[in-house]
Short mmCIF file of C-alpha atoms and ligand atoms in Angstrom, two decimals:
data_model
loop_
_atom_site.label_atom_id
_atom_site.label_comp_id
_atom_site.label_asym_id
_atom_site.label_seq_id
_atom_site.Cartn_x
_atom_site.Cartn_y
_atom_site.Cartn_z
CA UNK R 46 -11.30 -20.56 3.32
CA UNK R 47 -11.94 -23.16 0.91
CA UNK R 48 -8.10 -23.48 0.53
CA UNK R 49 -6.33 -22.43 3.87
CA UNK R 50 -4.50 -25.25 5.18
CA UNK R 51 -3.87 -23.02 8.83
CA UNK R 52 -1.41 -20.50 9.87
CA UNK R 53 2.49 -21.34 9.63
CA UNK R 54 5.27 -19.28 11.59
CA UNK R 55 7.51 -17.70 9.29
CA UNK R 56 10.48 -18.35 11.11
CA UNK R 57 10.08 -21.71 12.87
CA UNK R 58 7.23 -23.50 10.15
CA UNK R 59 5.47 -24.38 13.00
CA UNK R 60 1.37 -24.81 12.59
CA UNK R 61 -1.88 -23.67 13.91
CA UNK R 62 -5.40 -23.69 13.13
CA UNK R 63 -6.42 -20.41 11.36
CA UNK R 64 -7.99 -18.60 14.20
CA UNK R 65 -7.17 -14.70 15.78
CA UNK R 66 -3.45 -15.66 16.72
CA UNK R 67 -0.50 -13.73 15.33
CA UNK R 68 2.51 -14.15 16.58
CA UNK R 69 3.86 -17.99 17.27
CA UNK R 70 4.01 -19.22 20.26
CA UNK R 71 6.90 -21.15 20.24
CA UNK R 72 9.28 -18.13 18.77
CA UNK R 73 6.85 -15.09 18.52
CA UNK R 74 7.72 -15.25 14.81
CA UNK R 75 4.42 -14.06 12.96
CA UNK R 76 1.95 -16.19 11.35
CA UNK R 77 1.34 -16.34 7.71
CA UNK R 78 -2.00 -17.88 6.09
CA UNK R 79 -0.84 -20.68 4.16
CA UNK R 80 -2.84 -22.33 1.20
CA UNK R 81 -3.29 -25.68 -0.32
CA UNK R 82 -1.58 -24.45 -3.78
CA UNK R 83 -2.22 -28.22 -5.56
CA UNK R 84 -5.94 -27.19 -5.00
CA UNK R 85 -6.29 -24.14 -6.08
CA UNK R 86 -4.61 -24.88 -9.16
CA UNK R 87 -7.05 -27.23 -9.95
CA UNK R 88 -9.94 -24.31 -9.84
CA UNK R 89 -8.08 -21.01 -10.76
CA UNK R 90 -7.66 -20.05 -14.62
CA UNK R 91 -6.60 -16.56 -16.01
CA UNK R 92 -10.20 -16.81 -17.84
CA UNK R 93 -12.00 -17.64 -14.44
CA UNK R 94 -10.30 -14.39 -12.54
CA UNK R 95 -11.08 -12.30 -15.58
CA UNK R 96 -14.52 -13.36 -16.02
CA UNK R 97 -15.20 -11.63 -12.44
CA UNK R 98 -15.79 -8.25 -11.14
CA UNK R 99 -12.83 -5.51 -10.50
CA UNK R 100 -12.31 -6.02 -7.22
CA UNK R 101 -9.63 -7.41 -5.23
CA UNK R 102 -12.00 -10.56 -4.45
CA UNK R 103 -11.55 -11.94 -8.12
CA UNK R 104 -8.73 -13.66 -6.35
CA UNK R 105 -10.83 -15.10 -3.85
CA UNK R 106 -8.88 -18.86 -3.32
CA UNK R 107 -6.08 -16.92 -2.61
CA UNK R 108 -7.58 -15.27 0.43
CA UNK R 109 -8.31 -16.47 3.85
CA UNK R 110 -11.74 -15.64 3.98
CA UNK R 111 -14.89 -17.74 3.88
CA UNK R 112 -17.18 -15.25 2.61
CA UNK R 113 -16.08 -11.56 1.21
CA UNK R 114 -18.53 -9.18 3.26
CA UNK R 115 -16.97 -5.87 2.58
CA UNK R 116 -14.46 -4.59 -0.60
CA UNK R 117 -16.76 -5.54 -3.43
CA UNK R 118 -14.98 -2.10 -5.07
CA UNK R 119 -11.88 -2.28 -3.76
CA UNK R 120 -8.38 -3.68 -5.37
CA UNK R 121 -8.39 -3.76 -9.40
CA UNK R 122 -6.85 0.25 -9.31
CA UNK R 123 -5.68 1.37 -12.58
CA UNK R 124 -2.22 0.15 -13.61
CA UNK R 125 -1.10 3.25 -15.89
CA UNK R 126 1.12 3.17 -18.75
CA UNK R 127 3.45 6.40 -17.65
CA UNK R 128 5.14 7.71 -20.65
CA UNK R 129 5.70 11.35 -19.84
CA UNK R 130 7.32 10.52 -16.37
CA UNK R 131 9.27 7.72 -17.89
CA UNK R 132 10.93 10.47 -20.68
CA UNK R 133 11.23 12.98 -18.04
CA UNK R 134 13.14 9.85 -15.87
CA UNK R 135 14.95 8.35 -19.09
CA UNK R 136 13.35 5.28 -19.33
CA UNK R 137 11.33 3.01 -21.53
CA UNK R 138 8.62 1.30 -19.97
CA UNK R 139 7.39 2.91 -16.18
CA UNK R 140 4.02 1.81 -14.82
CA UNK R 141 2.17 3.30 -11.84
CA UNK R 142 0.34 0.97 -9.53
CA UNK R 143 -2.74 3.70 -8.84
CA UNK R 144 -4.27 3.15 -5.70
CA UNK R 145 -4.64 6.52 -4.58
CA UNK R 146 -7.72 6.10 -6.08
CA UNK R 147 -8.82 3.32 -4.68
CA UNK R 148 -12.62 3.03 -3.29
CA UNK R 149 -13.33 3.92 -0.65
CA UNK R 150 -11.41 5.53 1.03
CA UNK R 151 -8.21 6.39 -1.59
CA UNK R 152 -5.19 4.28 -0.06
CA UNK R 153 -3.86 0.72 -0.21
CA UNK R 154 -5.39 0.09 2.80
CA UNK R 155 -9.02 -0.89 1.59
CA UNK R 156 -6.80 -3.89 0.14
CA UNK R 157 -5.91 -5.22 3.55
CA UNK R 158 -8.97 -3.68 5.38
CA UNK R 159 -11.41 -5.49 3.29
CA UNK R 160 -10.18 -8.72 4.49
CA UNK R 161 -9.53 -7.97 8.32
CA UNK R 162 -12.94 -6.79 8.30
CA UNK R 163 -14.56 -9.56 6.69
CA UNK R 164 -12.69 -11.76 9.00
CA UNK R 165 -13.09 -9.85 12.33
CA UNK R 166 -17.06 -10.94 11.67
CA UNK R 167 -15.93 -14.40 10.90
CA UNK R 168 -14.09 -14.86 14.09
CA UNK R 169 -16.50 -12.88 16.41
CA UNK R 170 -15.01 -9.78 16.96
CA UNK R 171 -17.20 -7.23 19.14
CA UNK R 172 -15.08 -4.50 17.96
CA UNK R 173 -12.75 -3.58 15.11
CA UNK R 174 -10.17 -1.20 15.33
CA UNK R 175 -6.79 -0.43 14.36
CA UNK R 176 -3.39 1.60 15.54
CA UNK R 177 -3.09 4.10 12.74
CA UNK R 178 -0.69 6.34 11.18
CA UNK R 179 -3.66 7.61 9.27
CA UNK R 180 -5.20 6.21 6.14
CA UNK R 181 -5.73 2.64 8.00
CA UNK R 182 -7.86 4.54 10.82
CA UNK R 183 -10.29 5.97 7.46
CA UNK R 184 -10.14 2.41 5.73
CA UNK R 185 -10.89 0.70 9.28
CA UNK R 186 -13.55 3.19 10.70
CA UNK R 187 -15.39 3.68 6.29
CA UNK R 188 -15.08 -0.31 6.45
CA UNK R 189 -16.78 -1.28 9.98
CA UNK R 190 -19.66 2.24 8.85
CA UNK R 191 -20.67 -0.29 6.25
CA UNK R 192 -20.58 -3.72 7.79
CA UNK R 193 -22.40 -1.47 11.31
CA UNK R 194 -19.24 -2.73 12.97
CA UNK R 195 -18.56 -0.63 16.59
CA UNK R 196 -15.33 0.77 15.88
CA UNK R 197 -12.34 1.99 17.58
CA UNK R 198 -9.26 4.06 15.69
CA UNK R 199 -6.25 4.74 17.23
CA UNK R 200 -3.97 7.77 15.78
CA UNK R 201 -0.85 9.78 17.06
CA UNK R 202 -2.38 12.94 18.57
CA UNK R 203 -0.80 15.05 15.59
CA UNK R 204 -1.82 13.50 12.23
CA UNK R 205 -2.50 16.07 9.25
CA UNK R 206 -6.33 17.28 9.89
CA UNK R 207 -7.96 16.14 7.17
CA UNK R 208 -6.77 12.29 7.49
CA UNK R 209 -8.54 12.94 10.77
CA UNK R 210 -11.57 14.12 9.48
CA UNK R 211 -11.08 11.10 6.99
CA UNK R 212 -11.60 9.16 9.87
CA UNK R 213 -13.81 10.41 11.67
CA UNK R 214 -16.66 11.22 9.05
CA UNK R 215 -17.78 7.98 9.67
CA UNK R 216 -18.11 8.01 13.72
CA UNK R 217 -15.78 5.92 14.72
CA UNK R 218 -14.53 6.68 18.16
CA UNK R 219 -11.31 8.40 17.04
CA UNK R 220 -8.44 7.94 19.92
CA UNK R 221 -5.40 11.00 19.45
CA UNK R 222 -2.32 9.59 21.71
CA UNK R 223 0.42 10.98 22.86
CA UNK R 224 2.76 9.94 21.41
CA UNK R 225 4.19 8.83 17.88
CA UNK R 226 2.66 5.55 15.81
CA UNK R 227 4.83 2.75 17.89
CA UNK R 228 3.60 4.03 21.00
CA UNK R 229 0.09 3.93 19.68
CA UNK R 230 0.55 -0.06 18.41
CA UNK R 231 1.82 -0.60 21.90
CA UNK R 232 -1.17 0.18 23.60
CA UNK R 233 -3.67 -1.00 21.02
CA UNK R 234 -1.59 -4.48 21.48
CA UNK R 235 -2.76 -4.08 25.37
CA UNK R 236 -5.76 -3.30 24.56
CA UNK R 237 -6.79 -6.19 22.17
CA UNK R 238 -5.10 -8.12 25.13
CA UNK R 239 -7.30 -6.86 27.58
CA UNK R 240 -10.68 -6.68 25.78
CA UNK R 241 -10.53 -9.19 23.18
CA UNK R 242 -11.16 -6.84 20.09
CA UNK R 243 -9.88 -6.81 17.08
CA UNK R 244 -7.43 -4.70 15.58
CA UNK R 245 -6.95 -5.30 11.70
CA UNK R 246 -3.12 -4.43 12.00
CA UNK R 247 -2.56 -6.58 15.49
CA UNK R 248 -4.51 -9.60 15.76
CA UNK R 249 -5.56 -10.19 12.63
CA UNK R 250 -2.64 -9.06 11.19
CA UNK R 251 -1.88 -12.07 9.16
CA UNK R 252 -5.08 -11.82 7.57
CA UNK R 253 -4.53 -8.12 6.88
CA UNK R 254 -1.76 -8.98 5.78
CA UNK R 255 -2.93 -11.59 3.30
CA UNK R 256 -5.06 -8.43 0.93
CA UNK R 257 -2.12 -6.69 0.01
CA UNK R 258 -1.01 -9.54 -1.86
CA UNK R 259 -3.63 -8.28 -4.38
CA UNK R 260 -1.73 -5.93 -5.14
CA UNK R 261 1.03 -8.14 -6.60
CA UNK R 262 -1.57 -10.31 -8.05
CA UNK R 263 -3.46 -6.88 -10.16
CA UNK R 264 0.63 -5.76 -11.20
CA UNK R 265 0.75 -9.18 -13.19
CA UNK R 266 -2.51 -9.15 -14.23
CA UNK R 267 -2.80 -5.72 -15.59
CA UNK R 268 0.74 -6.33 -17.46
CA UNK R 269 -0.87 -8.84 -19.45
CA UNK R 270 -0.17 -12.05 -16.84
CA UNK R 271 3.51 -11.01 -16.84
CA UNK R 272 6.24 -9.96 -14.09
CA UNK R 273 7.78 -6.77 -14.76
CA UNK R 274 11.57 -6.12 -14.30
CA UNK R 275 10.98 -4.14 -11.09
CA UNK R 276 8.88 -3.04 -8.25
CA UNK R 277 9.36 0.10 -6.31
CA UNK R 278 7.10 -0.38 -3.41
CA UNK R 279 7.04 2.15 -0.07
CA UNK R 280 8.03 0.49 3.37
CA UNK R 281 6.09 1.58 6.55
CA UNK R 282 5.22 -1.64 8.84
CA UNK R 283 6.44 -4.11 6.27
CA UNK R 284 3.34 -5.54 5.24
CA UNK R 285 2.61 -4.82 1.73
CA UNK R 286 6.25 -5.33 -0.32
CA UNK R 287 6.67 -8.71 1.30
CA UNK R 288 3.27 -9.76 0.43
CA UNK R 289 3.52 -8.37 -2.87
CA UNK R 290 5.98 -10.73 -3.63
CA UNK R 291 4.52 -13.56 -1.63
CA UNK R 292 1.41 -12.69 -4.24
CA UNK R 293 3.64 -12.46 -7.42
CA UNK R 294 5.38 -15.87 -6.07
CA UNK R 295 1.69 -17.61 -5.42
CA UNK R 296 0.67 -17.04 -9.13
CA UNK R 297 3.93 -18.64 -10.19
CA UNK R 298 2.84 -21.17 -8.06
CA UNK R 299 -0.71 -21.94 -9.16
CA UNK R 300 0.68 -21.55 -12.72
CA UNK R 301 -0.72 -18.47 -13.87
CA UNK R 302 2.11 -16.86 -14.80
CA UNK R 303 5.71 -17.68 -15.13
CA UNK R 304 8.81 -16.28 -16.02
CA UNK R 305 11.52 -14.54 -13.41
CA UNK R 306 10.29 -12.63 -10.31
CA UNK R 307 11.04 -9.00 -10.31
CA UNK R 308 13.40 -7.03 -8.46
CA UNK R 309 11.33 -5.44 -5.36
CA UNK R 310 13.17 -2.06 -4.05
CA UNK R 311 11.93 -0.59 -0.24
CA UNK R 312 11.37 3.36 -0.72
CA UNK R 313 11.50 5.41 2.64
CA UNK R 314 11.26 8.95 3.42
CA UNK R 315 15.35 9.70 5.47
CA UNK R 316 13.51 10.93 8.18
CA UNK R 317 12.06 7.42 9.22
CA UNK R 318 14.21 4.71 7.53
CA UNK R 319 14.73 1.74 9.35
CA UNK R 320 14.62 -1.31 6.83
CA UNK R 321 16.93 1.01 4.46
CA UNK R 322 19.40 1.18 6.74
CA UNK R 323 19.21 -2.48 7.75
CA UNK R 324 19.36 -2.84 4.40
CA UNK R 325 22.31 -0.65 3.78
CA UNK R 326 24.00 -2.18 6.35
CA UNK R 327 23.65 -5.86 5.76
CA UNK R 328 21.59 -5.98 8.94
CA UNK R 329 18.97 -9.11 9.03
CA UNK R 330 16.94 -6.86 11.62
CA UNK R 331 16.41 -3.40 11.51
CA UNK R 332 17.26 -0.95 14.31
CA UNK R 333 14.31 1.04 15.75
CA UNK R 334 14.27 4.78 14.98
CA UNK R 335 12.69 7.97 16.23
CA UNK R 336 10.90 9.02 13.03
CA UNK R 337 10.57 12.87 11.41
CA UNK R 338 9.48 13.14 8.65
CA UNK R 339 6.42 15.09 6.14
CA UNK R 340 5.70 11.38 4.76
CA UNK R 341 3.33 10.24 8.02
CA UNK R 342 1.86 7.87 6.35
CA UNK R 343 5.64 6.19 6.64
CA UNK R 344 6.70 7.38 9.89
CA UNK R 345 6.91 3.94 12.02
CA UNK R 346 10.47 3.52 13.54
CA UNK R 347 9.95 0.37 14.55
CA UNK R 348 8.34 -1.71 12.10
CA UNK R 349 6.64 -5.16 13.25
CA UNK R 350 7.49 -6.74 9.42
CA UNK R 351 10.50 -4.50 8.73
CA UNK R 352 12.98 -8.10 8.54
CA UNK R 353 10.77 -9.48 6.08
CA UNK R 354 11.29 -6.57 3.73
CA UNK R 355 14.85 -7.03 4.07
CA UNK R 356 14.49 -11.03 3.59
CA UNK R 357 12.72 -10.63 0.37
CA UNK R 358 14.69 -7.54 -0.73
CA UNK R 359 17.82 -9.70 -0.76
CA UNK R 360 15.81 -12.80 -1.75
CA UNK R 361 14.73 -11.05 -5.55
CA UNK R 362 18.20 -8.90 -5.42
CA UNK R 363 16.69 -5.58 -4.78
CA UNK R 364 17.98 -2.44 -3.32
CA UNK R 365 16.71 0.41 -1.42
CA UNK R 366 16.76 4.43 -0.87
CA UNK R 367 15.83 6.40 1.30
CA UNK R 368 15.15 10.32 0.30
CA UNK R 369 14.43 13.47 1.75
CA UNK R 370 11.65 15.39 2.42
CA UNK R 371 12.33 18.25 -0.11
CA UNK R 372 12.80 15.60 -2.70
CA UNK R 373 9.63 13.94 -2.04
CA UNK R 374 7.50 16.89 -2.62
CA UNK R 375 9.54 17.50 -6.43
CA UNK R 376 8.10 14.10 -6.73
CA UNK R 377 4.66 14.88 -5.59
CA UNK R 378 4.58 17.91 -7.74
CA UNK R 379 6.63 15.85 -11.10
CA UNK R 380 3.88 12.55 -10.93
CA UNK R 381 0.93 15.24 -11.03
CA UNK R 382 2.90 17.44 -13.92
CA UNK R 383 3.73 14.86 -16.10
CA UNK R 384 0.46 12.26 -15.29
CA UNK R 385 -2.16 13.95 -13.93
CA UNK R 386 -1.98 12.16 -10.44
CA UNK R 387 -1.46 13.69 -7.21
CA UNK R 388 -0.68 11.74 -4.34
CA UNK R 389 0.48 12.29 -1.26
CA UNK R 390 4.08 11.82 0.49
CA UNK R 391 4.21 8.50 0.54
CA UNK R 392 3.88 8.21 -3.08
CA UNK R 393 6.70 10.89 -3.61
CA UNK R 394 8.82 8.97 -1.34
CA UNK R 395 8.26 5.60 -3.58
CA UNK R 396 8.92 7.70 -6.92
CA UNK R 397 11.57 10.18 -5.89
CA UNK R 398 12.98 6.58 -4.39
CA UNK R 399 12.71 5.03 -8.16
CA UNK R 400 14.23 7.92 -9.51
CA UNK R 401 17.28 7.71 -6.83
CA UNK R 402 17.51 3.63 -8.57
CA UNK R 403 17.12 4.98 -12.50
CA UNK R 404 20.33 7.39 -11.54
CA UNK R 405 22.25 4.95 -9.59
CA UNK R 406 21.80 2.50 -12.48
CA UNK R 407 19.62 0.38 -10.65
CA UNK R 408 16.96 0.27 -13.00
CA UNK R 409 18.42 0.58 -16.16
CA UNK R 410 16.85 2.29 -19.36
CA UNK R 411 15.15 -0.33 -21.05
CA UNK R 412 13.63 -2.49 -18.30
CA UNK R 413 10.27 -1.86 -16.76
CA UNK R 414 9.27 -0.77 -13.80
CA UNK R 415 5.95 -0.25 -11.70
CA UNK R 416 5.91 2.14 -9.02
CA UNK R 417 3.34 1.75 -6.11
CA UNK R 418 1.54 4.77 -5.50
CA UNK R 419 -0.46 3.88 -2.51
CA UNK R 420 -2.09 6.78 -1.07
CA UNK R 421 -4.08 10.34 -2.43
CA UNK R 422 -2.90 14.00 -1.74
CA UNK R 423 -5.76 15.42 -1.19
CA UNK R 424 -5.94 14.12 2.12
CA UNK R 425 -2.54 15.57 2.70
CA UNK R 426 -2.98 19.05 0.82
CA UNK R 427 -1.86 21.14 3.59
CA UNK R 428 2.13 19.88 2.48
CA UNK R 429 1.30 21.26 -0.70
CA UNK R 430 -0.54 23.93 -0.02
CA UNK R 431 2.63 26.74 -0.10
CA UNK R 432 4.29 25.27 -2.93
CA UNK R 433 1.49 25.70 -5.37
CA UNK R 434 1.36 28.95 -7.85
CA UNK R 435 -1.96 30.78 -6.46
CA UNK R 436 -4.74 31.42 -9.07
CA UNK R 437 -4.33 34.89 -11.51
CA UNK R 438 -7.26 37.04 -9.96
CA UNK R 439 -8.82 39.27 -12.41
CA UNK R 440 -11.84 41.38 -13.45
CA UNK R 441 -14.67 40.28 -15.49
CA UNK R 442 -13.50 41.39 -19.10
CA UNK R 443 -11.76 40.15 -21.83
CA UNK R 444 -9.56 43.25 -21.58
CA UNK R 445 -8.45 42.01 -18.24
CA UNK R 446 -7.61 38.57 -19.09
CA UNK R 447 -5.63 39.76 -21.96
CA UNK R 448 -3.95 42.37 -19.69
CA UNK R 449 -2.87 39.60 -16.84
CA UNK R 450 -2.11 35.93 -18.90
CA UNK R 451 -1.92 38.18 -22.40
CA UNK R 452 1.68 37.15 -22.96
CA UNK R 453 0.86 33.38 -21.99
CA UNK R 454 -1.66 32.86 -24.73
CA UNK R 455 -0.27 29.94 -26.61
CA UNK R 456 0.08 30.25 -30.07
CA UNK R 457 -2.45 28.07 -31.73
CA UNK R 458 -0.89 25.13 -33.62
CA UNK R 459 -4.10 25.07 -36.38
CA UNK R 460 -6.38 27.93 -36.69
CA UNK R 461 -9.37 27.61 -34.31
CA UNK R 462 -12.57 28.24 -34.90
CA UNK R 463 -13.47 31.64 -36.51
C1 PLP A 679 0.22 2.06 5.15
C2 PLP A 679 0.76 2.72 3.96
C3 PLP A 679 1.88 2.22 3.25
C4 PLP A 679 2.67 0.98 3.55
O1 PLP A 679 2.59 0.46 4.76
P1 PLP A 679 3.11 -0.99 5.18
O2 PLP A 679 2.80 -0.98 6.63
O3 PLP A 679 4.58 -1.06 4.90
O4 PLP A 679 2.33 -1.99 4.44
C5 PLP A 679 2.28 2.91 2.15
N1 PLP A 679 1.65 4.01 1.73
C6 PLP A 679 0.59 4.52 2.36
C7 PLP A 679 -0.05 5.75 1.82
C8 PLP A 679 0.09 3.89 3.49
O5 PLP A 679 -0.98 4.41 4.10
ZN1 ZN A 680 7.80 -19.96 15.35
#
């Protein structure tokens, strides 16, 4: 906190003190932490950041917290150098952003939990909870387990089971509505309303909001304190491309890195694509939808920070795609194929969305390009589960190995051992 100068509206600049409010009174535009940049600069140094553990909190001036309580292992995922998926997409230089392994509970989210958490003790919360389309409720509920946090997760009645179990492995009280994600924010919103708790994606939002710039921060990082030529980054509520950018833009900034901003392109499954359309359009706000769609973790129709992707899509001359669900499973199935990483719809919406870019000419051969993959497919197997070649069953002897996968022996490139 060491740095926050208070809370700013993004649409009418006016101020406030840093405390539980979200949405500007004035013009119910939202509230963004804003930062003493001068200040920071004085402290922050590449060797400083690198000097600290891999978490998310080695950019701890940049955060609105006072004292991290929660997250010591989350953020710094594995940026990976992608060269079989970039030759089977016809490009140079592709990076995945990995954070469906990210601790603990494999998603983005721990980015933006870790904070909301940390600050629902600061402020006094006597509960945290969330409205969830499904990895935020596991986040929220693994998050508050640690910190002994009572804990309240709100889900639409028919998530995939085992995000569910994700959830509630760590006794929360898990709440199943009926009804789809928007009408589960709507009554979490009366809720925090009525009993003053707080919900990491409502009231604190603009401190949630604040840890996925992390993930911005880790992309230049990891490339060496460089911006790459472009971002592919998935679009459910809005929160993490804008803030990925507002990240890239506050090391620029504090003079950690310079050169020009990358493109950022929104990815959305067709089934529940809002801010593409807006964007499509040449809308400034997106049009609700009623969202259907395999990629859950995506399915909001009416996103609360859905203008703000199309502001800063526009702003670094992006684009956008949306895709369809047959084509983000090909992409589940070509990221694990060709990398070894299997995530779940969301990140097949983001890379099937990158490939959609590579063929329009978009993103052209020799620029590079880091894809977000925010979430793990194990959580989701149950998508996958018909599309994957079952096991060859056999008996126990050589003869009947050689008799089933005989013909799929490879032939040895050197001579083994004898
Ligand atoms: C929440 C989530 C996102 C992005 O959500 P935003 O609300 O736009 O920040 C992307 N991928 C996965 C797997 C998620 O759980
Ligand atoms: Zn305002």
């Amino acid at each position: 906190m060491r740095f926050v100068t208070g809370l700013t509206c993004h649409l009418c600049g006016a101020q406030y003190a840093p405390t539980a409010s979200w949405v500007c009174s004035e013009c119910l535009g939202p509230l963004e932490v804003s930062y003493d940049y001068g200040a920071v600069k004085q402290v922050m140094s590449r060797s400083l950041i690198e000097s600290r553990p891999h978490s998310l909190w080695r950019y701890v001036e940049l955060l609105p917290v006072a004292e991290p309580m929660t997250g010591f292992y989350s953020g710094f995922t594995p940026l990976v150098r992608a060269t079989r998926l970039a030759d089977a997409l016809g490009i140079d230089e592709l990076y995945i952003k990995d954070d469906s392994v990210n601790h603990p509970t494999f998603s983005y989210k721990d980015r933006v939990v870790s904070v909301a958490a940390t600050k629902a003790i600061e402020l006094g919360f006597p509960v945290f909870g969330c409205a969830s389309t499904g990895n935020l409720a596991g986040s929220v509920a693994a998050h508050a387990a640690r910190l002994g946090l009572p804990c309240f997760v709100f889900i639409p009645y028919d998530l995939e089971p085992a995000k569910i179990l994700g959830a509630a492995i760590y006794e929360p009280h898990v709440v199943a509505v009926e009804g789809n994600y928007d009408d589960v924010n709507r009554l979490c919103t009366q809720i925090a309303d009525r009993y003053g708790w707080g919900f990491a994606n409502i009231n604190l939002r603009s401190y949630y909001a604040e840890g996925a710039k992390t993930m911005g921060f880790e992309i230049a990082e990891q490339l060496g304190w460089r911006y790459p030529d472009h971002i592919v980054s998935p679009v459910a509520g809005g929160t993490l491309l804008p803030r990925i950018y507002k990240g890239l833009r506050e090391l620029r900034e504090v003079g950690l890195v310079d050169g020009t901003l990358p493109r950022i392109h929104a990815a959305q499954p067709a089934g529940s694509a809002p801010v593409v359309r807006a964007i499509e359009a040449g809308q400034e706000y997106p049009d609700p939808v009623k969202p259907d769609t395999i990629a859950k973790s995506l399915a909001i129709g009416n996103p609360a920070d859905g203008f703000q992707v199309v502001r800063v899509v526009k702003e670094t001359r992006g684009s956008a795609a949306a895709v369809a669900d047959e084509d983000i499973l090909q992409a589940i199935e070509l990221l694990a194929r060709t990398e070894g990483i299997f995530t779940e719809p969301a990140g097949g919406t983001t890379l099937a969305a990158t490939k959609a870019l590579i063929e329009r000419g978009v993103i052209k051969r020799n620029e590079s390009v880091v894809v977000c993959i925010t979430g793990n497919g194990y959580k989701t197997a149950d998508v996958m589960q018909p599309r994957i070649t079952p096991p060859t069953r056999i008996g126990r002897s050589l003869a009947a190995f050689e008799e089933a996968v005989g013909s799929k022996i490879p032939v040895p490139v050197a001579a083994g051992p004898q």
